[in-house]
Amino acid sequence: MPTARLGRRSGPTLWRANSLILKRALQWAIPLFVIGVLFYWPMARVLGQGLVGDWLATLAEPRVAAAIWFTLWQSLVSTVLCLLVALPAAYVLYRKRTPGAHVFKAMLTIPFALPTMVTAIGFTAYQNQGIWKSEFASQSWLNSPTSWIIMAHIFVNFAVITRTVGSTWMSHSHDTEEAAALAGAGRLRIFWSISLPQLRPAIVSSVFTVFLYCSASYGLVLVLGGGQVNSIETEIAAAANQFLDLQEAGALAILQTILTIGAFAIGNSGSRSIIGFDVQDAGKPKHGIDRRDWPVAALTLISVILTFVPLVLILRRAFVDSAGNATFENFVALTTHGTRNLLDISIGQAALNSLRNVLVATVVAGFVGTLAAYLLTRPTRSKVQRYASRILDTVFMLPLGVSSIVLGFGYLLTFGDGWLPLRSSWVVVPLIQSLLAMPLVIRIVQPALHAIGAEIGEQASTDGANALVTFFRIELPLAKQSVAAAFGYAAIVSIGEFGAANLLSYGDQATLPTVLYQLISRPGGQNYGMAMAMAAIVIALTFAVVFVSSFPNLNRKLRRPRLSARR
Amino acid sequence: MHNTKPILMRAFTALAIVATTAAALTGCSAPTTKAVAVASHDSFIIPDNLINQFKAETGFYLAGGAKLGDAGTLTNKLVLTKKVPVADVVFGIDNTFAGVATANGIIDGELVPIDYADVCFNYDKQWFATKGITPPSSWRQLTEPQYKGLTVLENPATSSTGLAFLFSTIAALGEDGWPGWWANLKANGVKVAAGWEDAYYIDFSGSSGHGAYPIVLSYSSSPADEIGDDGLSRTASINSECFRQIEYAGVLKNAKNPEGARAFIKFMQSKDFQSALPEANYVYPIVKGIKLPEAWARFAKPADSFVDVSKLDFDANRKAWQKKWADIMAG
């Protein structure tokens, strides 16, 4: 209907349509400027840097080729193993009525929400267990850096697959399965021929997302690889910092981006909803766990327990000294700069830097992301507009497929001087973090605004309300929970982000993850204990946050209106 | 429901104000400053009394220092950030990387030598005594079967100590000889650590870390830090064919406080600072006539002989050699 009206070229209507387009274009200017300057410009510089010289020959060097190969196969193995352990958990925790499922689900999100560096520290504690130092184990493939990296990747990504697949599984009807069971089909057969095909989109989508995370993993490879194994990510940082070879760093960054954007595109094609974002229980009746479920239930229990080993080890090590005696010294030492004054600032100051970065990154990502989501959900009135909307959607999603090291490298190239010398300012780190978080914000807010629908807004505007009032008075309150969740996600991204911070924060601008990395990479004296103590504090805080936000009942009792608005 | 709307809006406004203020704050800095920021490698220590003395003598004070990794990473990071440097003065660029600093024009004026140290292998005396194996007397023996699986050394891409030794092997064995020797060393079970701290404190059996490797690439001065209750050092240095590493300081180009930077370099050359270098940083003072601690005369003698590296062009080949080394060790 509106299209036809446009076509008729009647004076005032055309004017109104044109002015609307103009208004839209102006509104788009803010988010487009932000993402253009802060994402596409540095990425263009990376591209330019990588393509000078013989970049294919660079990638064929044995050391570089080894890193590329390692990245590919390690990501593949991590992803497949992760899927194998996550599927039973998705079944037991989401498909079945399992006692305590709620608690288990919450517990499994902790590794996902933890800063990477804390996970890395947990796995070094695992590595340093006595049993791995025995003659037999120290020679075993299980104790190789690669195995530890893969285990850490499973640990981190377990919840992504469990939640995505579980949420879909939960909503499927039981009818077909019951009919098949009546006809005599076994559980495995039912799973293979009925559940699996139905779950395929969710599996594909989550599996490629996990592959993306594993191939873009930097901190875990850096710490657990101990310099013995390198991925594309660690080689990019090494090319810049150790070899001063910007061309090689650029070439690797291009390859890494092709790889991650490829994985992202496939992962994104199956599902538009945000990966790992738990949907509310639909309230459908579920079957209880029966005897034939025991093997998978046992597997799930083992996974959950194994998940907790590194966390428990951190907590234990935090309260003992290097000789194994109980002590609070490690916590007391947090006020110092470490053994031999390793740190430029104390951990407390680093925590303050991190908090400041979280605030800025969350605000920027939250505002610009919400604005972009708002604009993306405005009704499209023509083919051109629909087309433009789809392109804009991709334009804003693309940062999800770019690693923080690649983007950080782009910032190093782009903002060193010139009209925007951001590199020398502390804002550079939170800005990168906000860019990494922005697509997540859009992905969470967009569906919520979409669900509210444009009709309400149109109704309000015919009643005389302008768009701003409509948004703040109607749409935002209705989408409140999603917007709050989006801000929460942005905060998690910012607080845990390590790659860009490690590349771009110097001296007194260190963040919690970069300080933890300094301590764990110079583990002499009390540094190791300090890293454990700080990691223990972060784990305790994460537990608290995850539990409070996972139990709606408890939550409702605790929160006041003021809290709910900014949760 | 009605109640939450204004609160939400207020929250947004508050956050917006915070963001704007935060952004505005970054733009301004004090016009003249007495603060001097030192960029250094991770192992650099200035004793507190000297920090205070510097302030009392010059009126400048140290603040905003940045430890940027090993000497190589330090130099490279300063090159990558040279337009707006992260500090005023740098300490710890060594003779393996000085060429990078000058070629990239990051130093205002000259690099000033501050101290030196000799890169040599150390061994755990007790370990060799217990096993009844003769310790090596030259690094050339480390490829021999009786030393299989005993050596830990630093990665020349991530540690300037490791790079110094790589240069030594290239100078001693020749352009054609070194790759084969390193391949043999790899086959003989050498462990490569990322940095000196890892190698020395975690993997070496003779240090407080009680690691599994009785031979480590370290310094001729390291045994002075391993003196036991009997007054003897638990470790010894293999002092032949070592590499003399010289550490420099320099004013960074585009520094905010070049005057303070120069004052600090002058202070580093003073008698008090130079005298404190051995105990704080395990290096020898560059200024002649500074008295060394007593234990140093017995356990931390400088090396007896050095590999002649004067014919090597570090700057033209550093990257190629590092990469070739990495290829040998990866393969």
PDB file of N, CA and C in Angstrom, chain A residues 61-63 240-246 248 340-342 344 359-360 363 367 412 416-417 423-427 472-473 476-478 480 483 487 506-508 518 521-523 565-566, chain B residues 4-5 7-9 12 15 18-19 22 26 42-43 45 64-68 72-73 76-77 79-81 83-84 86 100 104 157-158 197-198 202 280-282 319 322-323 326-327:
ATOM      1  N   GLU A  61      55.269 -19.599   5.081  1.00  0.00           N
ATOM      2  CA  GLU A  61      56.449 -19.868   5.916  1.00  0.00           C
ATOM      3  C   GLU A  61      56.104 -20.975   6.921  1.00  0.00           C
ATOM      4  N   PRO A  62      57.058 -21.889   7.179  1.00  0.00           N
ATOM      5  CA  PRO A  62      56.744 -23.051   8.018  1.00  0.00           C
ATOM      6  C   PRO A  62      56.108 -22.692   9.366  1.00  0.00           C
ATOM      7  N   ARG A  63      56.680 -21.683  10.030  1.00  0.00           N
ATOM      8  CA  ARG A  63      56.169 -21.320  11.359  1.00  0.00           C
ATOM      9  C   ARG A  63      54.740 -20.784  11.273  1.00  0.00           C
ATOM     10  N   ALA A 240      53.674  -8.411  15.429  1.00  0.00           N
ATOM     11  CA  ALA A 240      53.741  -6.988  15.724  1.00  0.00           C
ATOM     12  C   ALA A 240      54.746  -6.690  16.839  1.00  0.00           C
ATOM     13  N   ASN A 241      54.602  -7.378  17.979  1.00  0.00           N
ATOM     14  CA  ASN A 241      55.401  -7.026  19.155  1.00  0.00           C
ATOM     15  C   ASN A 241      56.806  -7.601  19.146  1.00  0.00           C
ATOM     16  N   GLN A 242      56.992  -8.791  18.570  1.00  0.00           N
ATOM     17  CA  GLN A 242      58.302  -9.417  18.639  1.00  0.00           C
ATOM     18  C   GLN A 242      59.122  -9.250  17.368  1.00  0.00           C
ATOM     19  N   PHE A 243      58.450  -9.232  16.229  1.00  0.00           N
ATOM     20  CA  PHE A 243      59.201  -9.136  14.971  1.00  0.00           C
ATOM     21  C   PHE A 243      59.063  -7.769  14.307  1.00  0.00           C
ATOM     22  N   LEU A 244      58.159  -6.952  14.819  1.00  0.00           N
ATOM     23  CA  LEU A 244      57.897  -5.647  14.218  1.00  0.00           C
ATOM     24  C   LEU A 244      57.589  -5.817  12.721  1.00  0.00           C
ATOM     25  N   ASP A 245      56.920  -6.924  12.405  1.00  0.00           N
ATOM     26  CA  ASP A 245      56.632  -7.257  11.016  1.00  0.00           C
ATOM     27  C   ASP A 245      55.148  -7.005  10.762  1.00  0.00           C
ATOM     28  N   LEU A 246      54.829  -5.764  10.411  1.00  0.00           N
ATOM     29  CA  LEU A 246      53.425  -5.397  10.282  1.00  0.00           C
ATOM     30  C   LEU A 246      52.776  -6.062   9.075  1.00  0.00           C
ATOM     31  N   GLU A 248      53.409  -9.106   7.973  1.00  0.00           N
ATOM     32  CA  GLU A 248      53.005 -10.459   8.351  1.00  0.00           C
ATOM     33  C   GLU A 248      51.779 -10.421   9.273  1.00  0.00           C
ATOM     34  N   ARG A 340      59.337  -8.665  42.910  1.00  0.00           N
ATOM     35  CA  ARG A 340      60.234  -7.837  42.111  1.00  0.00           C
ATOM     36  C   ARG A 340      59.466  -6.734  41.360  1.00  0.00           C
ATOM     37  N   ASN A 341      58.475  -6.159  42.044  1.00  0.00           N
ATOM     38  CA  ASN A 341      57.722  -5.033  41.478  1.00  0.00           C
ATOM     39  C   ASN A 341      57.313  -5.222  40.024  1.00  0.00           C
ATOM     40  N   LEU A 342      56.834  -6.425  39.739  1.00  0.00           N
ATOM     41  CA  LEU A 342      56.502  -6.756  38.353  1.00  0.00           C
ATOM     42  C   LEU A 342      55.445  -5.818  37.760  1.00  0.00           C
ATOM     43  N   ASP A 344      53.056  -2.519  37.104  1.00  0.00           N
ATOM     44  CA  ASP A 344      53.173  -1.061  37.111  1.00  0.00           C
ATOM     45  C   ASP A 344      52.197  -0.433  38.092  1.00  0.00           C
ATOM     46  N   LEU A 359      32.296   0.506  32.289  1.00  0.00           N
ATOM     47  CA  LEU A 359      31.275   1.555  32.259  1.00  0.00           C
ATOM     48  C   LEU A 359      31.212   2.205  30.874  1.00  0.00           C
ATOM     49  N   VAL A 360      32.354   2.620  30.378  1.00  0.00           N
ATOM     50  CA  VAL A 360      32.381   3.314  29.085  1.00  0.00           C
ATOM     51  C   VAL A 360      31.951   2.360  27.960  1.00  0.00           C
ATOM     52  N   VAL A 363      28.216   1.633  28.138  1.00  0.00           N
ATOM     53  CA  VAL A 363      27.398   2.784  27.746  1.00  0.00           C
ATOM     54  C   VAL A 363      27.439   2.975  26.222  1.00  0.00           C
ATOM     55  N   PHE A 367      24.145   2.179  24.115  1.00  0.00           N
ATOM     56  CA  PHE A 367      23.421   3.264  23.449  1.00  0.00           C
ATOM     57  C   PHE A 367      23.419   3.109  21.929  1.00  0.00           C
ATOM     58  N   LEU A 412      46.095  -0.062  16.404  1.00  0.00           N
ATOM     59  CA  LEU A 412      47.511   0.281  16.499  1.00  0.00           C
ATOM     60  C   LEU A 412      47.974   0.968  15.216  1.00  0.00           C
ATOM     61  N   GLY A 416      47.388   5.783  15.860  1.00  0.00           N
ATOM     62  CA  GLY A 416      48.655   6.163  16.481  1.00  0.00           C
ATOM     63  C   GLY A 416      48.858   7.667  16.459  1.00  0.00           C
ATOM     64  N   ASP A 417      48.425   8.303  15.387  1.00  0.00           N
ATOM     65  CA  ASP A 417      48.511   9.760  15.297  1.00  0.00           C
ATOM     66  C   ASP A 417      47.405  10.241  14.362  1.00  0.00           C
ATOM     67  N   ARG A 423      45.040   6.056  20.252  1.00  0.00           N
ATOM     68  CA  ARG A 423      45.893   5.033  20.833  1.00  0.00           C
ATOM     69  C   ARG A 423      46.512   5.468  22.149  1.00  0.00           C
ATOM     70  N   SER A 424      46.864   6.752  22.242  1.00  0.00           N
ATOM     71  CA  SER A 424      47.561   7.205  23.440  1.00  0.00           C
ATOM     72  C   SER A 424      46.598   7.476  24.593  1.00  0.00           C
ATOM     73  N   SER A 425      45.317   7.352  24.354  1.00  0.00           N
ATOM     74  CA  SER A 425      44.345   7.608  25.409  1.00  0.00           C
ATOM     75  C   SER A 425      43.806   6.283  25.953  1.00  0.00           C
ATOM     76  N   TRP A 426      43.386   6.301  27.214  1.00  0.00           N
ATOM     77  CA  TRP A 426      42.845   5.070  27.793  1.00  0.00           C
ATOM     78  C   TRP A 426      41.532   4.655  27.141  1.00  0.00           C
ATOM     79  N   VAL A 427      40.812   5.599  26.499  1.00  0.00           N
ATOM     80  CA  VAL A 427      39.508   5.271  25.909  1.00  0.00           C
ATOM     81  C   VAL A 427      39.621   4.198  24.838  1.00  0.00           C
ATOM     82  N   PHE A 472      10.685   6.131  24.326  1.00  0.00           N
ATOM     83  CA  PHE A 472      10.999   6.121  25.755  1.00  0.00           C
ATOM     84  C   PHE A 472       9.813   5.723  26.618  1.00  0.00           C
ATOM     85  N   ARG A 473       8.570   6.087  26.152  1.00  0.00           N
ATOM     86  CA  ARG A 473       7.409   5.834  26.991  1.00  0.00           C
ATOM     87  C   ARG A 473       6.813   4.458  26.746  1.00  0.00           C
ATOM     88  N   LEU A 476      10.674   1.226  24.945  1.00  0.00           N
ATOM     89  CA  LEU A 476      11.755   0.921  25.880  1.00  0.00           C
ATOM     90  C   LEU A 476      11.252   0.214  27.141  1.00  0.00           C
ATOM     91  N   PRO A 477      10.174   0.735  27.770  1.00  0.00           N
ATOM     92  CA  PRO A 477       9.681   0.009  28.954  1.00  0.00           C
ATOM     93  C   PRO A 477       9.277  -1.430  28.628  1.00  0.00           C
ATOM     94  N   LEU A 478       8.694  -1.633  27.430  1.00  0.00           N
ATOM     95  CA  LEU A 478       8.279  -2.993  27.088  1.00  0.00           C
ATOM     96  C   LEU A 478       9.487  -3.895  26.841  1.00  0.00           C
ATOM     97  N   LYS A 480      12.324  -3.515  28.221  1.00  0.00           N
ATOM     98  CA  LYS A 480      13.219  -3.233  29.325  1.00  0.00           C
ATOM     99  C   LYS A 480      14.166  -4.391  29.649  1.00  0.00           C
ATOM    100  N   VAL A 483      16.824  -4.978  27.016  1.00  0.00           N
ATOM    101  CA  VAL A 483      17.823  -3.909  27.007  1.00  0.00           C
ATOM    102  C   VAL A 483      18.773  -4.080  28.191  1.00  0.00           C
ATOM    103  N   PHE A 487      22.821  -4.753  28.084  1.00  0.00           N
ATOM    104  CA  PHE A 487      23.850  -4.016  28.822  1.00  0.00           C
ATOM    105  C   PHE A 487      24.702  -4.982  29.640  1.00  0.00           C
ATOM    106  N   TYR A 506      49.037   0.252  28.224  1.00  0.00           N
ATOM    107  CA  TYR A 506      50.407   0.242  28.720  1.00  0.00           C
ATOM    108  C   TYR A 506      50.447   0.808  30.130  1.00  0.00           C
ATOM    109  N   GLY A 507      51.437   0.341  30.884  1.00  0.00           N
ATOM    110  CA  GLY A 507      51.744   0.942  32.174  1.00  0.00           C
ATOM    111  C   GLY A 507      50.545   1.042  33.094  1.00  0.00           C
ATOM    112  N   ASP A 508      50.190   2.280  33.472  1.00  0.00           N
ATOM    113  CA  ASP A 508      49.137   2.442  34.477  1.00  0.00           C
ATOM    114  C   ASP A 508      47.732   2.252  33.907  1.00  0.00           C
ATOM    115  N   GLN A 518      50.159 -10.838  33.396  1.00  0.00           N
ATOM    116  CA  GLN A 518      51.538 -10.540  33.813  1.00  0.00           C
ATOM    117  C   GLN A 518      51.947 -11.434  34.972  1.00  0.00           C
ATOM    118  N   SER A 521      52.375 -15.101  33.877  1.00  0.00           N
ATOM    119  CA  SER A 521      53.496 -15.387  32.991  1.00  0.00           C
ATOM    120  C   SER A 521      54.835 -15.153  33.681  1.00  0.00           C
ATOM    121  N   ARG A 522      54.813 -14.609  34.912  1.00  0.00           N
ATOM    122  CA  ARG A 522      56.034 -14.493  35.728  1.00  0.00           C
ATOM    123  C   ARG A 522      55.715 -15.103  37.076  1.00  0.00           C
ATOM    124  N   PRO A 523      55.497 -16.428  37.104  1.00  0.00           N
ATOM    125  CA  PRO A 523      54.886 -17.011  38.313  1.00  0.00           C
ATOM    126  C   PRO A 523      55.837 -17.176  39.496  1.00  0.00           C
ATOM    127  N   ALA A 565      15.701  -1.485  36.693  1.00  0.00           N
ATOM    128  CA  ALA A 565      15.875  -0.663  35.504  1.00  0.00           C
ATOM    129  C   ALA A 565      17.289  -0.753  34.959  1.00  0.00           C
ATOM    130  N   ARG A 566      18.229  -1.105  35.839  1.00  0.00           N
ATOM    131  CA  ARG A 566      19.599  -1.088  35.346  1.00  0.00           C
ATOM    132  C   ARG A 566      20.311  -2.418  35.605  1.00  0.00           C
TER     133      ARG A 566
ATOM    134  N   THR B   4       8.503   3.107  36.625  1.00  0.00           N
ATOM    135  CA  THR B   4       9.848   2.788  36.141  1.00  0.00           C
ATOM    136  C   THR B   4      10.290   3.655  34.961  1.00  0.00           C
ATOM    137  N   LYS B   5       9.346   4.236  34.240  1.00  0.00           N
ATOM    138  CA  LYS B   5       9.738   4.951  33.018  1.00  0.00           C
ATOM    139  C   LYS B   5      10.713   6.098  33.276  1.00  0.00           C
ATOM    140  N   ILE B   7      12.553   6.612  35.772  1.00  0.00           N
ATOM    141  CA  ILE B   7      13.797   6.102  36.349  1.00  0.00           C
ATOM    142  C   ILE B   7      14.709   5.603  35.247  1.00  0.00           C
ATOM    143  N   LEU B   8      14.104   4.896  34.306  1.00  0.00           N
ATOM    144  CA  LEU B   8      14.886   4.371  33.199  1.00  0.00           C
ATOM    145  C   LEU B   8      15.526   5.514  32.422  1.00  0.00           C
ATOM    146  N   MET B   9      14.718   6.536  32.202  1.00  0.00           N
ATOM    147  CA  MET B   9      15.237   7.673  31.441  1.00  0.00           C
ATOM    148  C   MET B   9      16.333   8.371  32.202  1.00  0.00           C
ATOM    149  N   PHE B  12      19.480   6.481  31.919  1.00  0.00           N
ATOM    150  CA  PHE B  12      20.130   6.721  30.625  1.00  0.00           C
ATOM    151  C   PHE B  12      20.858   8.061  30.624  1.00  0.00           C
ATOM    152  N   LEU B  15      24.006   7.915  32.721  1.00  0.00           N
ATOM    153  CA  LEU B  15      25.074   7.194  32.038  1.00  0.00           C
ATOM    154  C   LEU B  15      25.665   8.049  30.922  1.00  0.00           C
ATOM    155  N   VAL B  18      28.005  10.562  32.434  1.00  0.00           N
ATOM    156  CA  VAL B  18      29.252   9.890  32.827  1.00  0.00           C
ATOM    157  C   VAL B  18      30.140   9.676  31.609  1.00  0.00           C
ATOM    158  N   ALA B  19      29.540   9.186  30.531  1.00  0.00           N
ATOM    159  CA  ALA B  19      30.318   8.896  29.328  1.00  0.00           C
ATOM    160  C   ALA B  19      30.948  10.158  28.757  1.00  0.00           C
ATOM    161  N   ALA B  22      33.733  11.391  31.019  1.00  0.00           N
ATOM    162  CA  ALA B  22      34.888  10.501  30.887  1.00  0.00           C
ATOM    163  C   ALA B  22      35.649  10.806  29.608  1.00  0.00           C
ATOM    164  N   THR B  26      39.729  12.740  29.121  1.00  0.00           N
ATOM    165  CA  THR B  26      40.905  12.164  28.466  1.00  0.00           C
ATOM    166  C   THR B  26      41.642  13.207  27.636  1.00  0.00           C
ATOM    167  N   ASP B  42      60.576  -5.988  31.806  1.00  0.00           N
ATOM    168  CA  ASP B  42      59.848  -6.440  32.987  1.00  0.00           C
ATOM    169  C   ASP B  42      60.728  -6.657  34.217  1.00  0.00           C
ATOM    170  N   SER B  43      62.027  -6.887  34.006  1.00  0.00           N
ATOM    171  CA  SER B  43      62.862  -7.275  35.149  1.00  0.00           C
ATOM    172  C   SER B  43      63.519  -6.100  35.847  1.00  0.00           C
ATOM    173  N   ILE B  45      64.324  -3.114  38.224  1.00  0.00           N
ATOM    174  CA  ILE B  45      63.919  -2.701  39.572  1.00  0.00           C
ATOM    175  C   ILE B  45      64.702  -1.444  39.959  1.00  0.00           C
ATOM    176  N   GLY B  64      53.860   6.787  36.437  1.00  0.00           N
ATOM    177  CA  GLY B  64      53.306   6.306  35.171  1.00  0.00           C
ATOM    178  C   GLY B  64      54.240   5.405  34.395  1.00  0.00           C
ATOM    179  N   GLY B  65      55.123   4.714  35.102  1.00  0.00           N
ATOM    180  CA  GLY B  65      56.066   3.818  34.438  1.00  0.00           C
ATOM    181  C   GLY B  65      55.361   2.663  33.741  1.00  0.00           C
ATOM    182  N   ALA B  66      56.023   2.120  32.726  1.00  0.00           N
ATOM    183  CA  ALA B  66      55.416   1.022  31.975  1.00  0.00           C
ATOM    184  C   ALA B  66      56.443  -0.066  31.719  1.00  0.00           C
ATOM    185  N   LYS B  67      56.153  -1.269  32.210  1.00  0.00           N
ATOM    186  CA  LYS B  67      56.993  -2.415  31.898  1.00  0.00           C
ATOM    187  C   LYS B  67      56.422  -3.096  30.658  1.00  0.00           C
ATOM    188  N   LEU B  68      57.238  -3.202  29.635  1.00  0.00           N
ATOM    189  CA  LEU B  68      56.684  -3.568  28.328  1.00  0.00           C
ATOM    190  C   LEU B  68      57.204  -4.907  27.799  1.00  0.00           C
ATOM    191  N   GLY B  72      63.354  -6.849  23.576  1.00  0.00           N
ATOM    192  CA  GLY B  72      62.874  -6.790  22.197  1.00  0.00           C
ATOM    193  C   GLY B  72      61.461  -6.240  22.105  1.00  0.00           C
ATOM    194  N   THR B  73      60.558  -6.809  22.914  1.00  0.00           N
ATOM    195  CA  THR B  73      59.174  -6.342  22.904  1.00  0.00           C
ATOM    196  C   THR B  73      59.111  -4.885  23.330  1.00  0.00           C
ATOM    197  N   ASN B  76      60.192  -2.817  20.347  1.00  0.00           N
ATOM    198  CA  ASN B  76      59.182  -2.841  19.287  1.00  0.00           C
ATOM    199  C   ASN B  76      57.924  -2.074  19.667  1.00  0.00           C
ATOM    200  N   LYS B  77      57.502  -2.218  20.926  1.00  0.00           N
ATOM    201  CA  LYS B  77      56.304  -1.489  21.346  1.00  0.00           C
ATOM    202  C   LYS B  77      56.553   0.021  21.292  1.00  0.00           C
ATOM    203  N   VAL B  79      58.512   1.462  19.190  1.00  0.00           N
ATOM    204  CA  VAL B  79      58.466   1.829  17.766  1.00  0.00           C
ATOM    205  C   VAL B  79      57.011   1.966  17.318  1.00  0.00           C
ATOM    206  N   LEU B  80      56.172   1.012  17.736  1.00  0.00           N
ATOM    207  CA  LEU B  80      54.764   1.029  17.313  1.00  0.00           C
ATOM    208  C   LEU B  80      54.005   2.231  17.874  1.00  0.00           C
ATOM    209  N   THR B  81      54.496   2.790  18.971  1.00  0.00           N
ATOM    210  CA  THR B  81      53.780   3.900  19.603  1.00  0.00           C
ATOM    211  C   THR B  81      54.586   5.196  19.544  1.00  0.00           C
ATOM    212  N   LYS B  83      54.758   7.904  17.746  1.00  0.00           N
ATOM    213  CA  LYS B  83      54.193   9.233  17.500  1.00  0.00           C
ATOM    214  C   LYS B  83      53.742   9.882  18.793  1.00  0.00           C
ATOM    215  N   VAL B  84      53.117   9.098  19.665  1.00  0.00           N
ATOM    216  CA  VAL B  84      52.735   9.585  20.988  1.00  0.00           C
ATOM    217  C   VAL B  84      53.273   8.561  21.986  1.00  0.00           C
ATOM    218  N   VAL B  86      54.599   6.195  25.086  1.00  0.00           N
ATOM    219  CA  VAL B  86      53.927   5.819  26.330  1.00  0.00           C
ATOM    220  C   VAL B  86      54.729   6.259  27.557  1.00  0.00           C
ATOM    221  N   VAL B 100      67.400  -1.316  16.159  1.00  0.00           N
ATOM    222  CA  VAL B 100      65.979  -1.095  15.853  1.00  0.00           C
ATOM    223  C   VAL B 100      65.550   0.276  16.354  1.00  0.00           C
ATOM    224  N   ASN B 104      64.557   3.337  13.711  1.00  0.00           N
ATOM    225  CA  ASN B 104      63.188   3.830  13.704  1.00  0.00           C
ATOM    226  C   ASN B 104      63.049   5.202  14.342  1.00  0.00           C
ATOM    227  N   ALA B 157      62.781 -15.271  20.171  1.00  0.00           N
ATOM    228  CA  ALA B 157      61.768 -14.344  19.672  1.00  0.00           C
ATOM    229  C   ALA B 157      61.108 -13.595  20.817  1.00  0.00           C
ATOM    230  N   THR B 158      61.144 -14.168  22.027  1.00  0.00           N
ATOM    231  CA  THR B 158      60.433 -13.539  23.138  1.00  0.00           C
ATOM    232  C   THR B 158      61.359 -13.130  24.273  1.00  0.00           C
ATOM    233  N   GLU B 197      62.568 -15.439  33.262  1.00  0.00           N
ATOM    234  CA  GLU B 197      61.945 -15.806  34.533  1.00  0.00           C
ATOM    235  C   GLU B 197      61.411 -17.235  34.503  1.00  0.00           C
ATOM    236  N   ASP B 198      60.732 -17.574  33.406  1.00  0.00           N
ATOM    237  CA  ASP B 198      60.195 -18.938  33.257  1.00  0.00           C
ATOM    238  C   ASP B 198      61.317 -19.954  33.308  1.00  0.00           C
ATOM    239  N   ILE B 202      61.262 -21.375  37.000  1.00  0.00           N
ATOM    240  CA  ILE B 202      60.317 -22.487  36.933  1.00  0.00           C
ATOM    241  C   ILE B 202      61.027 -23.779  36.502  1.00  0.00           C
ATOM    242  N   ALA B 280      70.249  -5.065  42.884  1.00  0.00           N
ATOM    243  CA  ALA B 280      68.852  -4.901  42.474  1.00  0.00           C
ATOM    244  C   ALA B 280      68.570  -5.627  41.160  1.00  0.00           C
ATOM    245  N   ASN B 281      69.524  -5.582  40.233  1.00  0.00           N
ATOM    246  CA  ASN B 281      69.221  -6.086  38.891  1.00  0.00           C
ATOM    247  C   ASN B 281      70.177  -7.163  38.371  1.00  0.00           C
ATOM    248  N   TYR B 282      71.132  -7.616  39.215  1.00  0.00           N
ATOM    249  CA  TYR B 282      72.086  -8.660  38.814  1.00  0.00           C
ATOM    250  C   TYR B 282      72.858  -8.307  37.550  1.00  0.00           C
ATOM    251  N   LYS B 319      65.378 -10.453  12.168  1.00  0.00           N
ATOM    252  CA  LYS B 319      64.074 -11.056  11.929  1.00  0.00           C
ATOM    253  C   LYS B 319      64.219 -12.389  11.187  1.00  0.00           C
ATOM    254  N   GLN B 322      65.569 -14.990  13.591  1.00  0.00           N
ATOM    255  CA  GLN B 322      64.539 -15.397  14.562  1.00  0.00           C
ATOM    256  C   GLN B 322      63.532 -16.336  13.909  1.00  0.00           C
ATOM    257  N   LYS B 323      63.137 -15.985  12.691  1.00  0.00           N
ATOM    258  CA  LYS B 323      62.123 -16.793  12.021  1.00  0.00           C
ATOM    259  C   LYS B 323      62.693 -18.142  11.616  1.00  0.00           C
ATOM    260  N   ALA B 326      62.755 -20.216  14.612  1.00  0.00           N
ATOM    261  CA  ALA B 326      61.417 -20.707  14.944  1.00  0.00           C
ATOM    262  C   ALA B 326      61.014 -21.846  14.017  1.00  0.00           C
ATOM    263  N   ASP B 327      61.397 -21.729  12.739  1.00  0.00           N
ATOM    264  CA  ASP B 327      61.078 -22.798  11.787  1.00  0.00           C
ATOM    265  C   ASP B 327      61.799 -24.100  12.164  1.00  0.00           C
TER     266      ASP B 327
END
